Short mmCIF file of N, CA and C and ligand atoms in Angstrom, two decimals:
data_model
loop_
_atom_site.label_atom_id
_atom_site.label_comp_id
_atom_site.label_asym_id
_atom_site.label_seq_id
_atom_site.Cartn_x
_atom_site.Cartn_y
_atom_site.Cartn_z
N UNK A 1 0.92 -1.23 0.04
CA UNK A 1 0.01 0.05 0.13
C UNK A 1 0.97 1.21 0.04
N UNK A 2 0.64 2.16 -0.94
CA UNK A 2 1.29 3.44 -1.02
C UNK A 2 0.54 4.52 -0.45
N UNK A 3 1.28 5.58 0.02
CA UNK A 3 0.45 6.75 0.56
C UNK A 3 0.91 7.95 -0.04
N UNK A 4 0.03 8.81 -0.30
CA UNK A 4 0.41 10.16 -0.78
C UNK A 4 -0.23 11.26 0.14
N UNK A 5 0.40 12.39 0.23
CA UNK A 5 -0.20 13.47 0.97
C UNK A 5 -0.41 14.67 -0.07
N UNK A 6 -1.30 15.44 0.36
CA UNK A 6 -1.53 16.69 -0.47
C UNK A 6 -0.26 17.40 -0.74
N UNK A 7 -0.10 17.74 -1.97
CA UNK A 7 1.10 18.58 -2.31
C UNK A 7 2.36 17.86 -2.71
N UNK A 8 2.30 16.56 -2.55
CA UNK A 8 3.33 15.75 -3.03
C UNK A 8 3.43 15.79 -4.55
N UNK A 9 4.57 15.49 -5.14
CA UNK A 9 4.53 15.47 -6.67
C UNK A 9 3.92 14.21 -7.22
N UNK A 10 3.81 13.19 -6.51
CA UNK A 10 3.29 11.95 -6.91
C UNK A 10 1.69 12.09 -7.06
N UNK A 11 1.17 13.08 -6.46
CA UNK A 11 -0.36 13.11 -6.33
C UNK A 11 -0.71 13.59 -7.83
N UNK A 12 0.16 14.31 -8.48
CA UNK A 12 -0.02 14.78 -9.92
C UNK A 12 -0.17 13.63 -10.87
N UNK A 13 0.40 12.59 -10.56
CA UNK A 13 0.42 11.33 -11.38
C UNK A 13 -0.77 10.51 -11.35
N UNK A 14 -1.64 10.77 -10.30
CA UNK A 14 -2.88 9.99 -10.18
C UNK A 14 -3.91 10.22 -11.14
N UNK A 15 -4.87 9.41 -11.16
CA UNK A 15 -6.00 9.83 -12.16
C UNK A 15 -6.54 11.16 -12.00
N UNK A 16 -6.97 11.83 -13.12
CA UNK A 16 -7.61 13.09 -12.98
C UNK A 16 -8.71 13.20 -12.10
N UNK A 17 -9.55 12.08 -12.16
CA UNK A 17 -10.76 12.06 -11.36
C UNK A 17 -10.48 12.02 -9.78
N UNK A 18 -9.54 11.37 -9.38
CA UNK A 18 -9.28 11.37 -7.91
C UNK A 18 -8.64 12.55 -7.53
N UNK A 19 -7.85 13.20 -8.43
CA UNK A 19 -7.32 14.55 -8.02
C UNK A 19 -8.43 15.63 -7.83
N UNK A 20 -9.57 15.56 -8.61
CA UNK A 20 -10.55 16.53 -8.52
C UNK A 20 -11.48 16.31 -7.26
N UNK A 21 -11.40 15.09 -6.82
CA UNK A 21 -12.21 14.76 -5.51
C UNK A 21 -11.64 15.38 -4.33
N UNK A 22 -12.29 16.37 -3.82
CA UNK A 22 -11.72 17.11 -2.59
C UNK A 22 -12.61 17.06 -1.39
N UNK A 23 -11.87 17.14 -0.26
CA UNK A 23 -12.59 17.33 1.04
C UNK A 23 -13.43 18.73 1.08
N UNK A 24 -14.71 18.50 1.46
CA UNK A 24 -15.51 19.78 1.34
C UNK A 24 -15.88 20.35 2.61
N UNK A 25 -16.59 19.42 3.47
CA UNK A 25 -16.95 19.95 4.81
C UNK A 25 -16.80 18.90 5.76
N UNK A 26 -16.38 19.27 7.05
CA UNK A 26 -16.30 18.36 8.08
C UNK A 26 -17.68 18.17 8.63
N UNK A 27 -18.18 16.96 8.67
CA UNK A 27 -19.47 16.68 9.03
C UNK A 27 -19.74 16.68 10.54
N UNK A 28 -18.61 16.85 11.27
CA UNK A 28 -18.74 17.01 12.67
C UNK A 28 -18.80 18.46 13.09
N UNK A 29 -17.99 19.35 12.71
CA UNK A 29 -17.99 20.72 13.06
C UNK A 29 -18.38 21.74 12.12
N UNK A 30 -18.71 21.27 10.75
CA UNK A 30 -18.97 22.23 9.69
C UNK A 30 -17.85 23.07 9.24
N UNK A 31 -16.56 22.66 9.61
CA UNK A 31 -15.49 23.43 8.98
C UNK A 31 -15.47 23.12 7.47
N UNK A 32 -15.14 24.26 6.78
CA UNK A 32 -15.06 24.18 5.29
C UNK A 32 -13.94 24.89 4.68
N UNK A 33 -12.72 24.88 5.18
CA UNK A 33 -11.55 25.40 4.60
C UNK A 33 -10.64 24.48 4.08
N UNK A 34 -9.34 24.61 4.39
CA UNK A 34 -8.23 23.66 3.85
C UNK A 34 -8.20 22.42 4.70
N UNK A 35 -8.24 21.26 4.11
CA UNK A 35 -7.95 19.99 4.79
C UNK A 35 -6.80 19.46 4.22
N UNK A 36 -6.11 18.67 5.18
CA UNK A 36 -4.98 17.85 4.75
C UNK A 36 -5.57 16.59 4.17
N UNK A 37 -5.18 16.49 2.90
CA UNK A 37 -5.80 15.18 2.13
C UNK A 37 -4.88 14.18 2.01
N UNK A 38 -5.20 12.85 2.20
CA UNK A 38 -4.38 11.85 2.25
C UNK A 38 -5.07 10.70 1.15
N UNK A 39 -4.19 10.26 0.24
CA UNK A 39 -4.65 9.27 -0.66
C UNK A 39 -3.76 7.98 -0.48
N UNK A 40 -4.43 6.84 -0.51
CA UNK A 40 -3.68 5.64 -0.39
C UNK A 40 -4.10 4.74 -1.51
N UNK A 41 -3.25 3.99 -2.14
CA UNK A 41 -3.58 3.16 -3.06
C UNK A 41 -3.31 1.76 -2.91
N UNK A 42 -4.07 0.95 -3.36
CA UNK A 42 -4.09 -0.57 -3.27
C UNK A 42 -3.90 -1.17 -4.77
N UNK A 43 -3.00 -2.01 -4.91
CA UNK A 43 -2.89 -2.74 -6.17
C UNK A 43 -4.09 -3.62 -6.37
N UNK A 44 -4.70 -3.55 -7.58
CA UNK A 44 -5.87 -4.49 -7.96
C UNK A 44 -5.51 -5.82 -8.48
N UNK A 45 -4.23 -6.04 -8.66
CA UNK A 45 -3.81 -7.37 -9.15
C UNK A 45 -4.34 -8.45 -8.12
N UNK A 46 -4.99 -9.43 -8.63
CA UNK A 46 -5.70 -10.40 -7.77
C UNK A 46 -4.79 -11.09 -6.73
N UNK A 47 -3.52 -11.32 -7.03
CA UNK A 47 -2.73 -11.93 -6.10
C UNK A 47 -2.37 -10.90 -4.84
N UNK A 48 -2.34 -9.61 -5.13
CA UNK A 48 -2.10 -8.82 -4.06
C UNK A 48 -3.29 -7.99 -3.46
N UNK A 49 -4.35 -8.43 -3.96
CA UNK A 49 -5.50 -7.69 -3.56
C UNK A 49 -5.98 -7.92 -2.16
N UNK A 50 -6.17 -6.81 -1.58
CA UNK A 50 -6.69 -6.92 -0.15
C UNK A 50 -8.14 -6.84 -0.04
N UNK A 51 -8.86 -7.75 0.89
CA UNK A 51 -10.24 -7.58 0.80
C UNK A 51 -10.70 -6.55 1.73
N UNK A 52 -12.07 -6.27 1.63
CA UNK A 52 -12.59 -5.15 2.35
C UNK A 52 -12.24 -4.99 3.81
N UNK A 53 -12.22 -6.18 4.49
CA UNK A 53 -12.00 -6.42 5.96
C UNK A 53 -10.59 -5.96 6.25
N UNK A 54 -9.63 -6.39 5.40
CA UNK A 54 -8.13 -6.23 5.45
C UNK A 54 -7.88 -4.75 5.33
N UNK A 55 -8.65 -4.04 4.41
CA UNK A 55 -8.44 -2.68 4.16
C UNK A 55 -8.88 -1.94 5.36
N UNK A 56 -10.15 -2.14 5.83
CA UNK A 56 -10.57 -1.45 6.99
C UNK A 56 -9.71 -1.62 8.21
N UNK A 57 -9.13 -2.81 8.41
CA UNK A 57 -8.21 -3.10 9.49
C UNK A 57 -6.92 -2.19 9.40
N UNK A 58 -6.38 -2.13 8.18
CA UNK A 58 -5.24 -1.31 8.01
C UNK A 58 -5.64 0.17 8.22
N UNK A 59 -6.54 0.56 7.68
CA UNK A 59 -6.95 1.92 7.85
C UNK A 59 -7.19 2.32 9.29
N UNK A 60 -8.01 1.57 9.89
CA UNK A 60 -8.53 1.91 11.35
C UNK A 60 -7.23 1.70 12.27
N UNK A 61 -6.69 0.50 12.35
CA UNK A 61 -5.59 0.39 13.20
C UNK A 61 -4.38 0.82 13.02
N UNK A 62 -3.81 0.70 11.79
CA UNK A 62 -2.40 1.18 11.58
C UNK A 62 -2.35 2.58 11.21
N UNK A 63 -3.29 3.08 10.61
CA UNK A 63 -3.34 4.49 10.00
C UNK A 63 -4.22 5.44 10.93
N UNK A 64 -5.01 4.78 11.81
CA UNK A 64 -5.94 5.51 12.73
C UNK A 64 -6.89 6.45 11.84
N UNK A 65 -7.31 5.98 10.79
CA UNK A 65 -8.34 6.61 9.91
C UNK A 65 -9.64 5.88 10.07
N UNK A 66 -10.56 6.42 10.64
CA UNK A 66 -11.93 5.74 10.82
C UNK A 66 -12.87 6.00 9.62
N UNK A 67 -12.92 7.01 8.98
CA UNK A 67 -13.70 7.29 7.87
C UNK A 67 -12.85 7.51 6.62
N UNK A 68 -13.15 6.84 5.48
CA UNK A 68 -12.31 7.03 4.23
C UNK A 68 -13.35 6.64 3.09
N UNK A 69 -12.98 7.23 2.06
CA UNK A 69 -13.76 6.88 0.81
C UNK A 69 -12.98 5.91 -0.17
N UNK A 70 -13.62 5.31 -0.98
CA UNK A 70 -12.93 4.43 -1.91
C UNK A 70 -13.18 4.88 -3.35
N UNK A 71 -12.21 4.64 -4.21
CA UNK A 71 -12.44 5.05 -5.53
C UNK A 71 -11.66 3.87 -6.40
N UNK A 72 -12.15 3.45 -7.31
CA UNK A 72 -11.58 2.31 -8.09
C UNK A 72 -11.25 2.91 -9.41
N UNK A 73 -9.74 2.95 -9.54
CA UNK A 73 -9.25 3.34 -10.82
C UNK A 73 -8.99 2.22 -11.74
N UNK A 74 -8.15 2.27 -12.76
CA UNK A 74 -7.84 1.32 -13.76
C UNK A 74 -7.08 0.19 -13.20
N UNK A 75 -6.00 0.47 -12.46
CA UNK A 75 -5.19 -0.68 -12.07
C UNK A 75 -5.05 -0.62 -10.49
N UNK A 76 -5.62 0.40 -9.97
CA UNK A 76 -5.44 0.61 -8.36
C UNK A 76 -6.84 0.97 -7.89
N UNK A 77 -6.99 0.70 -6.64
CA UNK A 77 -8.09 1.22 -5.83
C UNK A 77 -7.55 2.34 -4.87
N UNK A 78 -8.10 3.44 -4.77
CA UNK A 78 -7.63 4.45 -4.00
C UNK A 78 -8.54 4.62 -2.85
N UNK A 79 -7.87 4.95 -1.66
CA UNK A 79 -8.69 5.27 -0.50
C UNK A 79 -8.31 6.69 -0.09
N UNK A 80 -9.37 7.50 0.05
CA UNK A 80 -9.23 8.85 0.37
C UNK A 80 -9.53 9.20 1.86
N UNK A 81 -8.81 10.03 2.50
CA UNK A 81 -8.91 10.31 3.80
C UNK A 81 -8.54 11.91 4.10
N UNK A 82 -9.21 12.57 5.03
CA UNK A 82 -8.83 13.89 5.39
C UNK A 82 -9.11 14.08 6.82
N UNK A 83 -8.37 14.91 7.39
CA UNK A 83 -8.52 15.17 8.77
C UNK A 83 -8.93 16.75 8.89
N UNK A 84 -9.97 16.98 9.71
CA UNK A 84 -10.33 18.33 9.96
C UNK A 84 -9.31 18.97 10.89
N UNK A 85 -8.76 20.14 10.54
CA UNK A 85 -7.74 20.78 11.34
C UNK A 85 -8.42 21.50 12.61
N UNK A 86 -9.70 21.60 12.60
CA UNK A 86 -10.38 22.31 13.65
C UNK A 86 -10.67 21.29 14.75
N UNK A 87 -11.36 20.31 14.46
CA UNK A 87 -11.84 19.27 15.48
C UNK A 87 -11.26 17.95 15.39
N UNK A 88 -10.32 17.82 14.43
CA UNK A 88 -9.49 16.50 14.43
C UNK A 88 -10.29 15.31 13.95
N UNK A 89 -11.49 15.47 13.37
CA UNK A 89 -12.40 14.46 13.04
C UNK A 89 -12.04 13.94 11.61
N UNK A 90 -12.10 12.91 11.33
CA UNK A 90 -11.89 12.34 9.89
C UNK A 90 -13.19 11.99 9.22
N UNK A 91 -14.39 12.43 9.79
CA UNK A 91 -15.56 12.33 9.17
C UNK A 91 -15.91 13.38 8.30
N UNK A 92 -15.24 13.41 7.17
CA UNK A 92 -15.39 14.56 6.23
C UNK A 92 -16.06 14.18 4.93
N UNK A 93 -16.91 15.05 4.47
CA UNK A 93 -17.60 14.93 3.25
C UNK A 93 -16.88 15.30 2.05
N UNK A 94 -16.69 14.46 1.00
CA UNK A 94 -15.88 14.57 -0.09
C UNK A 94 -16.91 14.87 -1.35
N UNK A 95 -16.43 15.77 -2.24
CA UNK A 95 -17.14 15.98 -3.50
C UNK A 95 -16.25 16.51 -4.72
N UNK A 96 -16.86 16.50 -5.87
CA UNK A 96 -15.96 16.96 -6.94
C UNK A 96 -16.13 18.46 -7.17
ZN1 LIG B 1 -14.29 19.32 12.18
#
């Protein structure tokens, strides 16, 4: 599993669709300004593919991300997460 943070050069190599998907509003406190965006990618090759439970486990336990979105690209599945700088919640609504 690879990880990108907002602003890194690699994020520019990602699918255009995922780049235009942005955190809009914190559903906990209604904050609507700049979020730190994190994008994770998972290889979709069958031999390396993680199932939904494994993905959730990694996100929740290892990365401490409770809420995340999923986006299936051509060769990879992306997971999107953002943390609210105001209240620290990761329950954020994303949109294009
Ligand atoms: Zn918030």
